[in-house]
């Protein structure tokens, strides 16, 4: 598997506590902190011939091969680990180079932001 293009970017927002509490002991707001709002962008991946010819993928559909290949990789952006993806098959931009190669656009679907490093 080869990464052709990577446009992944973490989008953050600042959570600010309004600090409006009826209890006298809880006066003032809590400290604000960064939150992951979204991860924009995508990865454009190419499944190479050796991946397609792997015995483990015999009788597998192309999307099953892609999912299996992605399970073996941990991809993170600024410390946010992407845990689930949406897989979209793509046409190869140059049909002369496409000879049996699969291109996939994969979009982040779920992530773990416990280790945000901004």
PDB file of C-alpha atoms in Angstrom, residues 19-93:
ATOM      1  CA  UNK A  19     -18.979  29.798  34.890  1.00  0.00           C
ATOM      2  CA  UNK A  20     -22.630  30.422  35.778  1.00  0.00           C
ATOM      3  CA  UNK A  21     -23.215  28.147  38.789  1.00  0.00           C
ATOM      4  CA  UNK A  22     -25.735  28.642  41.634  1.00  0.00           C
ATOM      5  CA  UNK A  23     -23.396  27.120  44.238  1.00  0.00           C
ATOM      6  CA  UNK A  24     -21.213  29.682  46.003  1.00  0.00           C
ATOM      7  CA  UNK A  25     -18.322  27.195  46.193  1.00  0.00           C
ATOM      8  CA  UNK A  26     -18.296  26.815  42.422  1.00  0.00           C
ATOM      9  CA  UNK A  27     -17.752  30.450  41.548  1.00  0.00           C
ATOM     10  CA  UNK A  28     -15.898  31.260  38.387  1.00  0.00           C
ATOM     11  CA  UNK A  29     -15.396  29.272  35.219  1.00  0.00           C
ATOM     12  CA  UNK A  30     -13.457  26.045  34.832  1.00  0.00           C
ATOM     13  CA  UNK A  31     -10.265  26.248  32.752  1.00  0.00           C
ATOM     14  CA  UNK A  32     -10.837  26.268  28.997  1.00  0.00           C
ATOM     15  CA  UNK A  33      -9.219  23.583  26.835  1.00  0.00           C
ATOM     16  CA  UNK A  34      -8.780  22.550  23.211  1.00  0.00           C
ATOM     17  CA  UNK A  35     -11.219  20.019  21.710  1.00  0.00           C
ATOM     18  CA  UNK A  36     -10.989  18.133  18.430  1.00  0.00           C
ATOM     19  CA  UNK A  37     -13.949  19.329  16.395  1.00  0.00           C
ATOM     20  CA  UNK A  38     -13.228  17.418  13.201  1.00  0.00           C
ATOM     21  CA  UNK A  39     -10.512  15.944  11.012  1.00  0.00           C
ATOM     22  CA  UNK A  40     -10.687  17.330   7.501  1.00  0.00           C
ATOM     23  CA  UNK A  41      -9.080  15.940   4.391  1.00  0.00           C
ATOM     24  CA  UNK A  42      -8.394  12.450   3.160  1.00  0.00           C
ATOM     25  CA  UNK A  43      -5.724   9.946   2.225  1.00  0.00           C
ATOM     26  CA  UNK A  44      -5.385   8.772  -1.360  1.00  0.00           C
ATOM     27  CA  UNK A  45      -3.939   5.265  -1.261  1.00  0.00           C
ATOM     28  CA  UNK A  46      -2.846   2.838  -3.924  1.00  0.00           C
ATOM     29  CA  UNK A  47      -3.046  -0.903  -3.405  1.00  0.00           C
ATOM     30  CA  UNK A  48       0.042  -2.296  -5.045  1.00  0.00           C
ATOM     31  CA  UNK A  49       0.251  -5.547  -6.991  1.00  0.00           C
ATOM     32  CA  UNK A  50       2.086  -7.411  -4.214  1.00  0.00           C
ATOM     33  CA  UNK A  51      -0.783  -6.535  -1.846  1.00  0.00           C
ATOM     34  CA  UNK A  52      -3.364  -7.786  -4.331  1.00  0.00           C
ATOM     35  CA  UNK A  53      -1.440 -11.018  -4.939  1.00  0.00           C
ATOM     36  CA  UNK A  54      -0.997 -11.784  -1.236  1.00  0.00           C
ATOM     37  CA  UNK A  55      -2.374 -15.239  -0.387  1.00  0.00           C
ATOM     38  CA  UNK A  56      -4.169 -13.812   2.643  1.00  0.00           C
ATOM     39  CA  UNK A  57      -6.437 -11.828   0.304  1.00  0.00           C
ATOM     40  CA  UNK A  58      -7.340 -14.666  -2.041  1.00  0.00           C
ATOM     41  CA  UNK A  59     -11.097 -14.547  -2.819  1.00  0.00           C
ATOM     42  CA  UNK A  60     -11.447 -11.138  -1.092  1.00  0.00           C
ATOM     43  CA  UNK A  61     -13.262  -8.182  -2.598  1.00  0.00           C
ATOM     44  CA  UNK A  62     -11.210  -4.988  -3.149  1.00  0.00           C
ATOM     45  CA  UNK A  63     -12.886  -3.157  -0.256  1.00  0.00           C
ATOM     46  CA  UNK A  64     -12.139  -6.096   2.078  1.00  0.00           C
ATOM     47  CA  UNK A  65      -8.469  -5.950   1.057  1.00  0.00           C
ATOM     48  CA  UNK A  66      -8.396  -2.201   1.748  1.00  0.00           C
ATOM     49  CA  UNK A  67     -10.007  -2.587   5.175  1.00  0.00           C
ATOM     50  CA  UNK A  68      -7.600  -5.361   6.103  1.00  0.00           C
ATOM     51  CA  UNK A  69      -4.576  -3.310   5.015  1.00  0.00           C
ATOM     52  CA  UNK A  70      -5.748  -0.301   7.061  1.00  0.00           C
ATOM     53  CA  UNK A  71      -6.208  -2.424  10.208  1.00  0.00           C
ATOM     54  CA  UNK A  72      -2.461  -3.097  10.173  1.00  0.00           C
ATOM     55  CA  UNK A  73      -1.587   0.630  10.207  1.00  0.00           C
ATOM     56  CA  UNK A  74      -2.001   3.231  12.926  1.00  0.00           C
ATOM     57  CA  UNK A  75      -2.440   6.632  11.345  1.00  0.00           C
ATOM     58  CA  UNK A  76      -2.466   9.744  13.492  1.00  0.00           C
ATOM     59  CA  UNK A  77      -2.547  13.474  12.858  1.00  0.00           C
ATOM     60  CA  UNK A  78      -1.079  15.718  15.579  1.00  0.00           C
ATOM     61  CA  UNK A  79      -1.488  12.890  18.088  1.00  0.00           C
ATOM     62  CA  UNK A  80      -5.130  12.166  17.156  1.00  0.00           C
ATOM     63  CA  UNK A  81      -5.333   8.465  16.239  1.00  0.00           C
ATOM     64  CA  UNK A  82      -7.856   7.688  13.512  1.00  0.00           C
ATOM     65  CA  UNK A  83      -9.736   4.519  14.463  1.00  0.00           C
ATOM     66  CA  UNK A  84     -12.271   4.145  11.646  1.00  0.00           C
ATOM     67  CA  UNK A  85     -12.398   5.110   7.972  1.00  0.00           C
ATOM     68  CA  UNK A  86     -14.818   5.459   5.068  1.00  0.00           C
ATOM     69  CA  UNK A  87     -13.483   3.807   1.911  1.00  0.00           C
ATOM     70  CA  UNK A  88     -14.222   5.270  -1.531  1.00  0.00           C
ATOM     71  CA  UNK A  89     -12.788   3.630  -4.669  1.00  0.00           C
ATOM     72  CA  UNK A  90     -11.291   6.129  -7.140  1.00  0.00           C
ATOM     73  CA  UNK A  91     -10.441   6.125 -10.816  1.00  0.00           C
ATOM     74  CA  UNK A  92      -6.737   6.343 -11.563  1.00  0.00           C
ATOM     75  CA  UNK A  93      -5.962   9.827 -12.952  1.00  0.00           C
TER      76      UNK A  93
END
